[in-house]
Coordinates of C-alpha atoms in Angstrom, one line a residue:
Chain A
X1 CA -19.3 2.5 19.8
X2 CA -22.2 3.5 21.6
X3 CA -21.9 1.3 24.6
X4 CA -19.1 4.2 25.7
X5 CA -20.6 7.4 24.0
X6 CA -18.4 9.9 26.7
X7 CA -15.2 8.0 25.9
X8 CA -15.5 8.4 21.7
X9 CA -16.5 12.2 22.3
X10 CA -13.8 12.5 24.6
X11 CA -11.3 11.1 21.7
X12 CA -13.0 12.7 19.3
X13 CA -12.4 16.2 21.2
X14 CA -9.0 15.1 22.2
X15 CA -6.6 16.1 19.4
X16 CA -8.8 18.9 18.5
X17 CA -8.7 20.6 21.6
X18 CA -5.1 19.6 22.3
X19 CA -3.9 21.2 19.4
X20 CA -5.7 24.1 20.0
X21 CA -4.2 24.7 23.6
X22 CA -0.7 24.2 22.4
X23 CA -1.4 26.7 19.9
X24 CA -2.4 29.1 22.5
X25 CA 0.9 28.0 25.0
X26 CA 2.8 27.9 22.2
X27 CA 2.4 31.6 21.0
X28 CA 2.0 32.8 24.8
X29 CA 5.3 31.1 25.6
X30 CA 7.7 31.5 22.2
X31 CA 6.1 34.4 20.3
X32 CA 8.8 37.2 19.3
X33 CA 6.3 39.3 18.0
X34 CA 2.9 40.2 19.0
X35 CA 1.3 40.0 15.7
X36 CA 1.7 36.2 16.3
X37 CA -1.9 34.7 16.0
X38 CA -3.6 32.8 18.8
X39 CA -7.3 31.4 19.5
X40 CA -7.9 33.9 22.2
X41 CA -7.3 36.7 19.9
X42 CA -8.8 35.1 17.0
X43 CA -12.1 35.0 19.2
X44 CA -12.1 38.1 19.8
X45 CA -11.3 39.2 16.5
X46 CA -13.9 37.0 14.9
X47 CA -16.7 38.5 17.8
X48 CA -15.6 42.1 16.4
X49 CA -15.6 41.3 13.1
X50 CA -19.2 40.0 13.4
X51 CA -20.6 42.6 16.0
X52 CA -19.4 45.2 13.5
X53 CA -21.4 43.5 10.5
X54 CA -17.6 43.6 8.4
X55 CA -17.5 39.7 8.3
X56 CA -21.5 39.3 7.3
X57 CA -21.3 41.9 4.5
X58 CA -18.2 40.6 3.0
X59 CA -20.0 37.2 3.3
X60 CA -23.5 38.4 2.0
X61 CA -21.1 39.6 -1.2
X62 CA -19.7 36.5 -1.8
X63 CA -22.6 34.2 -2.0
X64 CA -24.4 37.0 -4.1
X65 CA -21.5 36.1 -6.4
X66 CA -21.4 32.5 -6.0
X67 CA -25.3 32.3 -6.3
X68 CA -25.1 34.4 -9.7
X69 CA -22.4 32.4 -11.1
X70 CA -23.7 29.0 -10.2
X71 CA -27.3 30.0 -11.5
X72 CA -26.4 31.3 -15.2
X73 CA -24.2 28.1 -14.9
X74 CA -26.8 25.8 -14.0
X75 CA -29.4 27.1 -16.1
X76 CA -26.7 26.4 -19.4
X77 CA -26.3 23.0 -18.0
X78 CA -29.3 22.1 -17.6
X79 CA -30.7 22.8 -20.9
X80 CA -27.3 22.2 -22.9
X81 CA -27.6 19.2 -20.6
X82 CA -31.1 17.6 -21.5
X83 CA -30.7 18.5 -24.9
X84 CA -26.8 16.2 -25.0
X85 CA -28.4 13.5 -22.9
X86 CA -31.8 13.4 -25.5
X87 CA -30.3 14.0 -29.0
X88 CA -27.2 12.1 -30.1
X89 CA -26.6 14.5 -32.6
X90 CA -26.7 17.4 -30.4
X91 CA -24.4 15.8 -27.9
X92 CA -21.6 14.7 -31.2
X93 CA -21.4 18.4 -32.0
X94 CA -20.8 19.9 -28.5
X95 CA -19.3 16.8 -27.2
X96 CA -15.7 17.9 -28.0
X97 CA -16.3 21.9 -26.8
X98 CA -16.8 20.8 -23.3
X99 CA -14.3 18.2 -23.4
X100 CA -11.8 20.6 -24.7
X101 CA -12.3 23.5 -22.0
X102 CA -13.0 21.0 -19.3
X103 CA -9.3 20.9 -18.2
X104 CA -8.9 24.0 -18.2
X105 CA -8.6 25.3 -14.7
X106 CA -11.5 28.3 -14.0
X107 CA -8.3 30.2 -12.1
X108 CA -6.4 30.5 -14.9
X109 CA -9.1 32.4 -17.3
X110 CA -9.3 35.1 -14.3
X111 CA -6.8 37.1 -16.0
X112 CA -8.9 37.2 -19.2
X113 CA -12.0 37.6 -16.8
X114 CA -10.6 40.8 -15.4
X115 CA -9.6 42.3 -19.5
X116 CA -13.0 41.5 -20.6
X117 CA -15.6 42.4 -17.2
X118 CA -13.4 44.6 -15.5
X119 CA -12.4 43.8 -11.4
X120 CA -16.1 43.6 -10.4
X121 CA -19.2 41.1 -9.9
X122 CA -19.1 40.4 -13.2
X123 CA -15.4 38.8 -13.8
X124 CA -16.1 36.8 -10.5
X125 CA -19.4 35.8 -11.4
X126 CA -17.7 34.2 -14.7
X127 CA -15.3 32.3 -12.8
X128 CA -17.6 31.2 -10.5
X129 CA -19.8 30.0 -13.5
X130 CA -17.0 28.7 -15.5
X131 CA -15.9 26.4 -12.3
X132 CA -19.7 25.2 -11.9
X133 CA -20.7 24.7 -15.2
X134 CA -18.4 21.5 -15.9
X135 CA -19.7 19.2 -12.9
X136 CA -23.6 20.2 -13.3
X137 CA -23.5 19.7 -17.0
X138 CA -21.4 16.2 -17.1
X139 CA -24.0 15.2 -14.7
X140 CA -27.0 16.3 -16.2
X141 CA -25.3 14.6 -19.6
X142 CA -25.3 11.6 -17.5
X143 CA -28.5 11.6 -15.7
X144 CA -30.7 12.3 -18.6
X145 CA -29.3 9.7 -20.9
X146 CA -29.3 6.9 -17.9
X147 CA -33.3 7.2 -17.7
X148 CA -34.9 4.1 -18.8
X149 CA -36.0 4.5 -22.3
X150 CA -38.4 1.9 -21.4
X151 CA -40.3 4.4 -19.2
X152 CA -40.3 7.4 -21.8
X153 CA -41.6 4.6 -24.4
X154 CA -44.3 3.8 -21.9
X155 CA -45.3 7.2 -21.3
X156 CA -45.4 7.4 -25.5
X157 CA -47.4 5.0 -25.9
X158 CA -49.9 6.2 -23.4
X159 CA -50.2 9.8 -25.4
X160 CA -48.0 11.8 -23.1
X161 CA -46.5 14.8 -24.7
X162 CA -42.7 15.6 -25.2
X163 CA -42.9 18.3 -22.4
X164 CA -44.9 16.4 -20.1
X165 CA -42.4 13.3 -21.1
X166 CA -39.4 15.8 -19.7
X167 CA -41.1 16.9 -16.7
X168 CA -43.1 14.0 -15.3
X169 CA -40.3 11.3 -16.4
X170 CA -36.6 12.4 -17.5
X171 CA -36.7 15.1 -14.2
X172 CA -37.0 13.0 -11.5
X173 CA -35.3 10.2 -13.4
X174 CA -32.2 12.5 -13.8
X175 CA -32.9 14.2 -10.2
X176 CA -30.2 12.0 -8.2
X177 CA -27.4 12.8 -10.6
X178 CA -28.8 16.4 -10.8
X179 CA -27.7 16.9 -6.9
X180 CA -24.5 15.3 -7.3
X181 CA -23.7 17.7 -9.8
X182 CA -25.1 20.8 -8.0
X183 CA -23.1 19.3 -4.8
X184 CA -19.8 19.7 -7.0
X185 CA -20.9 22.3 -8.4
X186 CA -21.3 24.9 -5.2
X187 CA -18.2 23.5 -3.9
X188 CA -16.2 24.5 -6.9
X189 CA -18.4 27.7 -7.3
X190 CA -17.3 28.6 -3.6
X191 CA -13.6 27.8 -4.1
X192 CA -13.4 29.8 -7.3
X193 CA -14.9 33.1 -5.9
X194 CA -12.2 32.9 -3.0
X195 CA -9.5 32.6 -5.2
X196 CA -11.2 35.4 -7.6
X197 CA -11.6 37.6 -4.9
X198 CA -8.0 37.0 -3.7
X199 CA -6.2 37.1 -7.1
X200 CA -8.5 40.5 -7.8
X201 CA -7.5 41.8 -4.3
X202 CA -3.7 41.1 -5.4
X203 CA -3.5 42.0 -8.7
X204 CA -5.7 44.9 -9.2
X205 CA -4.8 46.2 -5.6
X206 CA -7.6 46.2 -3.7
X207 CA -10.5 49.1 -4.8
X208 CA -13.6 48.5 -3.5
X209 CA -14.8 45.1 -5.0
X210 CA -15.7 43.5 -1.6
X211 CA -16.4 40.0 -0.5
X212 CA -14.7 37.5 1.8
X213 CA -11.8 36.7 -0.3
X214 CA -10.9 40.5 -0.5
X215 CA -11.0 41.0 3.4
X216 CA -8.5 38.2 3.7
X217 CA -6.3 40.3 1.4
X218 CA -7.0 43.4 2.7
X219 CA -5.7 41.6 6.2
X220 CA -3.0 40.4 4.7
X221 CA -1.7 43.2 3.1
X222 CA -3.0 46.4 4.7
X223 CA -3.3 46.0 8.1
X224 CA -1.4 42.5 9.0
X225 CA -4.3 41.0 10.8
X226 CA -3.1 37.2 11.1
X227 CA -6.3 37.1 13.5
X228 CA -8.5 38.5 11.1
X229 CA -7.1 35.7 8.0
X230 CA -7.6 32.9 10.3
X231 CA -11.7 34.5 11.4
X232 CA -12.0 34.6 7.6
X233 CA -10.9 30.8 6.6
X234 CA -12.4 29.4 9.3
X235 CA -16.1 31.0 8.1
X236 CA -14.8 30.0 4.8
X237 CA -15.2 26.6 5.7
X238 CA -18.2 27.2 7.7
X239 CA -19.8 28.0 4.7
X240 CA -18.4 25.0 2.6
X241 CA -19.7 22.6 5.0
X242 CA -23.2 24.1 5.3
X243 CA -23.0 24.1 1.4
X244 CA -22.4 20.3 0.8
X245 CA -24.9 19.4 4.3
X246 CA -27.5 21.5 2.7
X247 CA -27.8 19.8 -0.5
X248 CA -27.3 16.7 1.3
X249 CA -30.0 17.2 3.2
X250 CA -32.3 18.7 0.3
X251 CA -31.3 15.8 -1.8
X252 CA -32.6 13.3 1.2
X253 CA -35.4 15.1 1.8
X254 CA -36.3 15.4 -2.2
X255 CA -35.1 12.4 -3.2
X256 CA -36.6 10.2 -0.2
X257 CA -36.3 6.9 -2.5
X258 CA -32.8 7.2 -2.6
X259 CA -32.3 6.9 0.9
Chain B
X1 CA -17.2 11.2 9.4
X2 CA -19.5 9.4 7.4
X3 CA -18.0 7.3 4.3
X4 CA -20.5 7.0 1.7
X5 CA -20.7 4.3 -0.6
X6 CA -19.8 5.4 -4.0
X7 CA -22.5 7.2 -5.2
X8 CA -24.5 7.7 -8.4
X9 CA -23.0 10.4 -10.9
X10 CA -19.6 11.7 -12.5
X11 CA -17.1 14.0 -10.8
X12 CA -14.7 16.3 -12.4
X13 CA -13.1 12.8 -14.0
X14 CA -15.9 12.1 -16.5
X15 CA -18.0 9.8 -18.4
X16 CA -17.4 6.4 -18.5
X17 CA -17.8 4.9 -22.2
X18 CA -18.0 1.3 -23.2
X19 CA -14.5 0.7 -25.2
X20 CA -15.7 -1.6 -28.3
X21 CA -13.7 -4.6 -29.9
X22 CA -10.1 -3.7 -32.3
X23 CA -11.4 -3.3 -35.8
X24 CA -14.9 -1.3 -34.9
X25 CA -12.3 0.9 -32.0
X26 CA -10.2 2.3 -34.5
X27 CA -12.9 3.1 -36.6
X28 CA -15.3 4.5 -33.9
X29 CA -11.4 6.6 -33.1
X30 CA -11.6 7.7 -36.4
X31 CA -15.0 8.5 -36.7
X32 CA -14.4 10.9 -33.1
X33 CA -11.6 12.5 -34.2
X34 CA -13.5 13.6 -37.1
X35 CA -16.0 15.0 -35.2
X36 CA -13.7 16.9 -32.5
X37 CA -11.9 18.6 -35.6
X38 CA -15.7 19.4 -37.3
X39 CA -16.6 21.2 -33.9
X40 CA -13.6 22.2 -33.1
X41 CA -13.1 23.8 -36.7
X42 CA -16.7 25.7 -36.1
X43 CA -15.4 27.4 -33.0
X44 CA -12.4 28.4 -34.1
X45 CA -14.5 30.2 -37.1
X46 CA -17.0 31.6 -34.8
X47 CA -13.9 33.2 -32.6
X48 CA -12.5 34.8 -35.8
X49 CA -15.4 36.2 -37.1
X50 CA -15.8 37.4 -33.2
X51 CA -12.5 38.6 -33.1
X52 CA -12.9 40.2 -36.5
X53 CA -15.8 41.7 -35.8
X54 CA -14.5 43.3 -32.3
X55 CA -11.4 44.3 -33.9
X56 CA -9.0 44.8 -30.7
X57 CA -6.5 42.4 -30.4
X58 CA -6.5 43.4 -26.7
X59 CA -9.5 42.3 -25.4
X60 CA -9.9 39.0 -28.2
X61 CA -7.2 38.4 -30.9
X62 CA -7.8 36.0 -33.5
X63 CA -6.9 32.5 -33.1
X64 CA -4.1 33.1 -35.6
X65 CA -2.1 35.5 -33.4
X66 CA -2.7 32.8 -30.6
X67 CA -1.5 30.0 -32.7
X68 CA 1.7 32.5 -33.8
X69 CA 2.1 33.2 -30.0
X70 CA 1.6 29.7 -28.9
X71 CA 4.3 28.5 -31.7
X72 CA 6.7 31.8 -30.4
X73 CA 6.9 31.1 -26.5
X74 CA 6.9 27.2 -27.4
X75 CA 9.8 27.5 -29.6
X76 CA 11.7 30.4 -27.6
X77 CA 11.3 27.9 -24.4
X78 CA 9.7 29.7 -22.0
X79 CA 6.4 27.1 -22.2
X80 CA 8.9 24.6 -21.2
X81 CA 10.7 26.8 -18.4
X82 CA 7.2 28.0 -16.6
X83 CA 6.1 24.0 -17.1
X84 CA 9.1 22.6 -15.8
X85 CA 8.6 24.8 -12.3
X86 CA 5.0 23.7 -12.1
X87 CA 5.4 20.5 -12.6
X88 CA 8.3 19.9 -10.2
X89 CA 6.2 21.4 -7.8
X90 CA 2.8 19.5 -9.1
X91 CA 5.2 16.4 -8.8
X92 CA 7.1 17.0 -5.3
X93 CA 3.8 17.9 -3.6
X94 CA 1.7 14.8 -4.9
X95 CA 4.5 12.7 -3.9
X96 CA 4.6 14.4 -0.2
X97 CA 0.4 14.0 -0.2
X98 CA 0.5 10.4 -0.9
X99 CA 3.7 9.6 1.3
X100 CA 2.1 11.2 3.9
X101 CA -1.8 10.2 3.3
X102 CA -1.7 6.4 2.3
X103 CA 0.1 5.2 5.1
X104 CA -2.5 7.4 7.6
X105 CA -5.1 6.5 5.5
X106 CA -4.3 2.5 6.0
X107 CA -3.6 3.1 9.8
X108 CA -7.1 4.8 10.3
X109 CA -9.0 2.7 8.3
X110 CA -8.0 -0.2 9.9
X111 CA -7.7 0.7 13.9
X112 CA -10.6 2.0 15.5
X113 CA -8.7 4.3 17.9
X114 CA -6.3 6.4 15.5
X115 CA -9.8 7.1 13.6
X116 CA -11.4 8.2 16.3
X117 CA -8.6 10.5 17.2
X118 CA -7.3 12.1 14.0
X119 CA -10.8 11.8 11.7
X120 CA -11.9 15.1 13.9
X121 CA -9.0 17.4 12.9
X122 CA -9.3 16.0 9.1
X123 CA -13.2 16.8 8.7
X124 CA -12.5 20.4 10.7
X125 CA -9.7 21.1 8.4
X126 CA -11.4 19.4 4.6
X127 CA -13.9 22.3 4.6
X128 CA -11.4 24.9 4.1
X129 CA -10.4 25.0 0.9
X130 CA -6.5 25.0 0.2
X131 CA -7.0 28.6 -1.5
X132 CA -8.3 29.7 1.6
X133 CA -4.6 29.4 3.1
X134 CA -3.1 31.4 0.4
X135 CA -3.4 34.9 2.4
X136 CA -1.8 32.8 5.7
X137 CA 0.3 31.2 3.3
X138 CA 1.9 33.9 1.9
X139 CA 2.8 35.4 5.1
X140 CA 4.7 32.7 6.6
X141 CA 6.2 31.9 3.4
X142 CA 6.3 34.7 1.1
X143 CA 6.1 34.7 -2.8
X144 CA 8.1 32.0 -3.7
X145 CA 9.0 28.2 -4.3
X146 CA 7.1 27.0 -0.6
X147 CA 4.0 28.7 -0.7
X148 CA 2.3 26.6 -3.9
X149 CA 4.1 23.9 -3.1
X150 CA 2.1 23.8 0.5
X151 CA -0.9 24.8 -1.5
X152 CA -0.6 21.9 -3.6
X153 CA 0.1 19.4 -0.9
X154 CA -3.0 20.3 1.0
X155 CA -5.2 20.3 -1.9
X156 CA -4.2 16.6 -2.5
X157 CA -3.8 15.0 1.2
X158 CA -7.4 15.0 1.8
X159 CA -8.4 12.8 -1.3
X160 CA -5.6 10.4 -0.9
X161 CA -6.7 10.0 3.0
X162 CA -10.4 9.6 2.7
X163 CA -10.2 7.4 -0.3
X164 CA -7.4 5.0 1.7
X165 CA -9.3 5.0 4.4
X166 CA -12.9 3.8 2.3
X167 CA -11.1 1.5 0.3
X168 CA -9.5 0.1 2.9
X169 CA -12.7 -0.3 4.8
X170 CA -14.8 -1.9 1.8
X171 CA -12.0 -4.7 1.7
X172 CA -13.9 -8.0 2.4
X173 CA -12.9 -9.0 5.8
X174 CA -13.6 -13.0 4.3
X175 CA -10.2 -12.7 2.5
X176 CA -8.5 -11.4 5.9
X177 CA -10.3 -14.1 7.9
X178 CA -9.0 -16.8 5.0
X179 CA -5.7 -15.4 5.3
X180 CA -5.6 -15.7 9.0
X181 CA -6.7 -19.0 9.2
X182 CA -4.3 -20.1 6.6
X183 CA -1.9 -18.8 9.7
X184 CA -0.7 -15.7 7.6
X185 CA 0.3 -12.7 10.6
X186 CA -0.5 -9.4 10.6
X187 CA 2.0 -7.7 8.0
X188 CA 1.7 -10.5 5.2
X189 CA -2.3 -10.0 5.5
X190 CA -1.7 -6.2 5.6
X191 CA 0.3 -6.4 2.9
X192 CA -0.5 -9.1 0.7
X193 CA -4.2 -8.4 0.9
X194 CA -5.3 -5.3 2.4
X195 CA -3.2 -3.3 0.4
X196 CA -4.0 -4.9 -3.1
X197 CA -7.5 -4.7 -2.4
X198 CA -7.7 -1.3 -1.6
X199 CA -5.0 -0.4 -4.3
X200 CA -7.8 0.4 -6.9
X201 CA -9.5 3.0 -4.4
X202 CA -6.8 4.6 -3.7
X203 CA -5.6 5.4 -7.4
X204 CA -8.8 6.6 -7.6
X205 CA -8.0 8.8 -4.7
X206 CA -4.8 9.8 -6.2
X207 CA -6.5 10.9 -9.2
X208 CA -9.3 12.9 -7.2
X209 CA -5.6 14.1 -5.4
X210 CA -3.7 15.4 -8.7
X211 CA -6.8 17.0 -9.9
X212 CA -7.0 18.8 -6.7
X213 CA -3.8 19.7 -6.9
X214 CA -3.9 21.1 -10.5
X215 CA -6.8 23.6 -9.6
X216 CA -4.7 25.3 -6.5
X217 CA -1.3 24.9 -8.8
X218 CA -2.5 27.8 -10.8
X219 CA -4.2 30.1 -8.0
X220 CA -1.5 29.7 -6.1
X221 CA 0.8 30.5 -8.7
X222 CA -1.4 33.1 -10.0
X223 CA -0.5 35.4 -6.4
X224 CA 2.1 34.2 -4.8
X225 CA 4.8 32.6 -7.1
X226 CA 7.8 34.3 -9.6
X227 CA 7.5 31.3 -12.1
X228 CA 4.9 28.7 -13.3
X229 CA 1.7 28.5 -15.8
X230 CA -0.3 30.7 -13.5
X231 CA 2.5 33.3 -12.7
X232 CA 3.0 33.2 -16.6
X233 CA -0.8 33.9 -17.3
X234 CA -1.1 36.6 -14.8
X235 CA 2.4 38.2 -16.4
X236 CA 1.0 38.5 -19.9
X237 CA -2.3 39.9 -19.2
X238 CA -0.4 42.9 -16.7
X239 CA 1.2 43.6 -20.2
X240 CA -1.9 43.6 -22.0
X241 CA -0.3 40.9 -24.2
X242 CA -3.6 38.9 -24.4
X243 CA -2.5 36.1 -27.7
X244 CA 0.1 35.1 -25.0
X245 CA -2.2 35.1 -21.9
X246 CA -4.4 33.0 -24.3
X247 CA -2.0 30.6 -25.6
X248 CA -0.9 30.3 -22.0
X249 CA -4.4 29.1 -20.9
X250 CA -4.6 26.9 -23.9
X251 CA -1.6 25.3 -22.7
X252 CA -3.2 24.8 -19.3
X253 CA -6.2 23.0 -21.1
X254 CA -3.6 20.6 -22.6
X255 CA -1.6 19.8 -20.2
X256 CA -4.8 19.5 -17.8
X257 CA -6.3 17.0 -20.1
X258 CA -3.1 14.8 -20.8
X259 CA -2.5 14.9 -16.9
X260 CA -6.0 13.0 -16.7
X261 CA -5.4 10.7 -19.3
X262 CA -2.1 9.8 -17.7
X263 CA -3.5 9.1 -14.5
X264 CA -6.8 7.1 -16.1
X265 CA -4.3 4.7 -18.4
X266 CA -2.7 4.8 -15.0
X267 CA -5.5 3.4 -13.3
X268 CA -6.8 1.1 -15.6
X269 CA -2.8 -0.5 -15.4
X270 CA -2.4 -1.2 -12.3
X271 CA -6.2 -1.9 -10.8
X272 CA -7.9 -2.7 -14.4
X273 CA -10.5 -5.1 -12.1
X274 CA -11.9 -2.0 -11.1
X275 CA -12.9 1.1 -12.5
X276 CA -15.4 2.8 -9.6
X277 CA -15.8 6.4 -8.3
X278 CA -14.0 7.8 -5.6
X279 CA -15.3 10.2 -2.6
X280 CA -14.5 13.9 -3.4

């Protein structure tokens, strides 16, 4: 593979590109209307949108959200978590709660979000928590208990206290599993404020709750701006990716051993 | 695109527990379903006395109006009406995901060329998230039958691809080298031993798929659909009727959780030799 590194970038960048330019010839040539979207006008779109600061506020919004949401989430887990993964008695008698709202899908509770909190922060920033708490806690669950009980008997023995125990030996045993859950976590955490923000934007029509998934509805439904939807999904994914790299990265970079 | 080996933790499908012998299983059954209904029993107290306490059946009715609701839409039939269109959709769209992803799946795990050429458009699209398309979605296809449908099959094609393609990439290439040398051609050793030994990764890819699939059933519904669970939730809460919003989302819960049990006892049938995690 990297006796020919042009040719692999060059079929790499094939389709992508390819599909691209028939996009663009495709609308130029067959478009009845001239709403139709195209890269070139998505480019500009997507410059103005920026240059203006619309598309970073909306943005900035949105992972305020997501960031409030995952943390109340992850701070629950992690202590609901640890205590689960230490005491079997604990983990018997909340066992079956998590198991039983587990399936439920975070989307479906935005209805009852929006009776209880209202159309604002707060109703996305349950969602958001709701989605994330399932993956971090299952994982913490799972980390904590899969610590060697051999080490935390050794540390016993040699007079180390309970909180010491937790920090010096169950943490970093637990860490690996830790980013996997905070991995699946943001991911769910970022697809649950798009959808709250849409489903808000729909249902409550519009008002001035902000965020990304708002604009997209705003575009859709305001001012038909197919441009505008596609600048939006595309730095929706932009943002997914740098999401699941980060903590990738941070998890490599933490975690060096488990390289 | 990197494919990682299966790594260290749970996903959305859960723990893993060691099944003990006959006699001590259904006692240990026993013994669990005692303690769901013991917890279960203390949340549904602590709700009452919350929903007592707030006094406004609007914002939290007890769990006795849900149950009365729940029992009401169950036996009028409009559970089974708003079920049967999402699951024909849920159904159709999985279908379409995996008739569509396995066989790419096979073709780019297994030649060097097709994954160099399609791998590029699948990692620039997998970022964006099949709620994302909803807005697009419902232009071209306005509130209706197509537009969670779509939703649906999007949300599930990428796990079905990327867990074909892995699984079909981890398969020992000793037992394709023995099969060749026994003089077997190309379709027998695709299909009498590529397949089979990727078969367990890729039911775990169809269960990474239906969950998928399940989460954008009911935010696509939720917008841009006249029928289903998460048109039906959506319905009852512009009313204000919250015991039927609720029994609605308790309903979801269920279904949800016998949709995973389904696909598990699915997994265990027909790849019991291996029970690993899939790539989300």
């Amino acid at each position: 593979m990297t006796r020919l590194p042009n040719s692999s970038m060059l079929r790499a960048m094939l389709l992508p590109v390819g599909l691209i330019i028939a996009w663009q010839v495709g609308v130029m040539l067959a478009a009845s209307s001239d709403r139709a979207p195209m890269p070139s006008k998505v480019v500009v779109e997507g410059w103005k949108l920026l240059s203006s600061g619309d598309l970073p506020i909306a943005l900035v919004q949105s992972l305020g959200r997501v960031l409030l949401g995952f943390g109340w989430a992850t701070a629950l887990a992690l202590v609901l978590g640890a205590l689960m993964g230490t005491y079997r008695a604990v983990d018997r008698a909340l066992d079956p709660l998590i198991e039983s709202f587990r399936p439920i899908a975070p989307i479906a509770l935005l209805p009852l979000a929006i009776l209880w909190f209202g159309t604002g922060t707060p109703a996305a920033a349950f969602i958001v928590g709701y989605a994330a708490f399932f993956p971090m806690i299952v994982n913490t669950i799972h980390g904590v208990s899969s610590v060697d009980p051999q080490l935390i008997r050794a540390a016993r023995t040699l007079g180390v206290d309970r909180l010491t125990i937790l920090r010096q030996v169950v943490l970093p045993g637990a860490m690996p599993f830790l980013f996997v859950g905070a991995r699946l976590a943001l991911g769910v955490a970022w697809t649950s404020i798009i959808a709250a923000e849409l489903a808000v934007g729909a249902k409550a029509g519009g008002g001035s709750t902000g965020g990304i998934g708002q604009m997209m509805f705003v575009f859709y439904a305001y001012s038909v701006d197919l441009n505008g939807i596609i600048v939006c999904m595309i730095s929706v994914g932009l943002i997914a990716l740098l999401f699941d790299r980060g903590t990738r990265r941070l998890e490599q970079w933490m975690l060096p051993w488990k390289r | 695109m990197k494919v990682k080996a299966p790594s260290a933790g749970v996903g959305r499908a859960g723990r893993v527990r060691r099944v003990p012998a006959f006699p001590a299983r259904f006692r240990s059954g026993l013994e669990s379903a005692g303690l769901y209904l013991r917890t279960m029993l203390v949340f549904v107290l602590v709700w009452y006395g919350a929903a007592t306490w707030i006094d406004n059946p609007v914002l939290l009715p007890t769990p006795i109006d849900v149950a009365g609701s729940f029992a009401e839409l169950a036996a009028g039939g409009e559970m089974a009406m708003h079920f049967l269109a999402s699951g024909k959709r849920l159904l159709f769209s999985f279908v379409l995901a995996g008739l569509i992803g396995i066989p790419l799946g096979i073709v780019m795990g297994l030649n060097r060329l097709t994954f160099q050429l399609f791998d590029p458009v699948i990692e620039l699209l997998r970022p964006i998230s099949g709620i994302a398309w909803i807005p697009l979605g419902l232009f071209i296809f306005g509130v209706g039958e197509a537009l969670p449908t779509a939703i649906m099959f999007y949300g599930a094609f990428f796990p079905f691809v990327i867990n074909t393609i892995a699984s079909v990439r981890s398969v020992d290439p000793s037992y394709v080298s023995a099969a060749r040398t026994l003089g077997a051609g190309r379709a027998v050793v695709l299909w009498h031993v590529v397949v089979p030994a990727a078969l367990p990764g890729i039911l775990v890819g169809a269960r990474l798929a239906a969950g998928a699939g399940w989460m954008s059933m009911v935010a696509a519904e939720l917008i841009g659909a006249p029928s289903g669970l998460g048109f039906a939730v959506e319905w009852y809460r512009e009313l204000l009727m919250t015991p039927k919003v609720l029994a609605f989302i308790v309903l979801i819960g269920l279904l949800g959780y016998l949709f995973d049990r389904l696909l598990r006892a699915g997994q265990r049938h027909f790849a019991r030799w291996s029970q690993r995690e899939g790539i989300t």
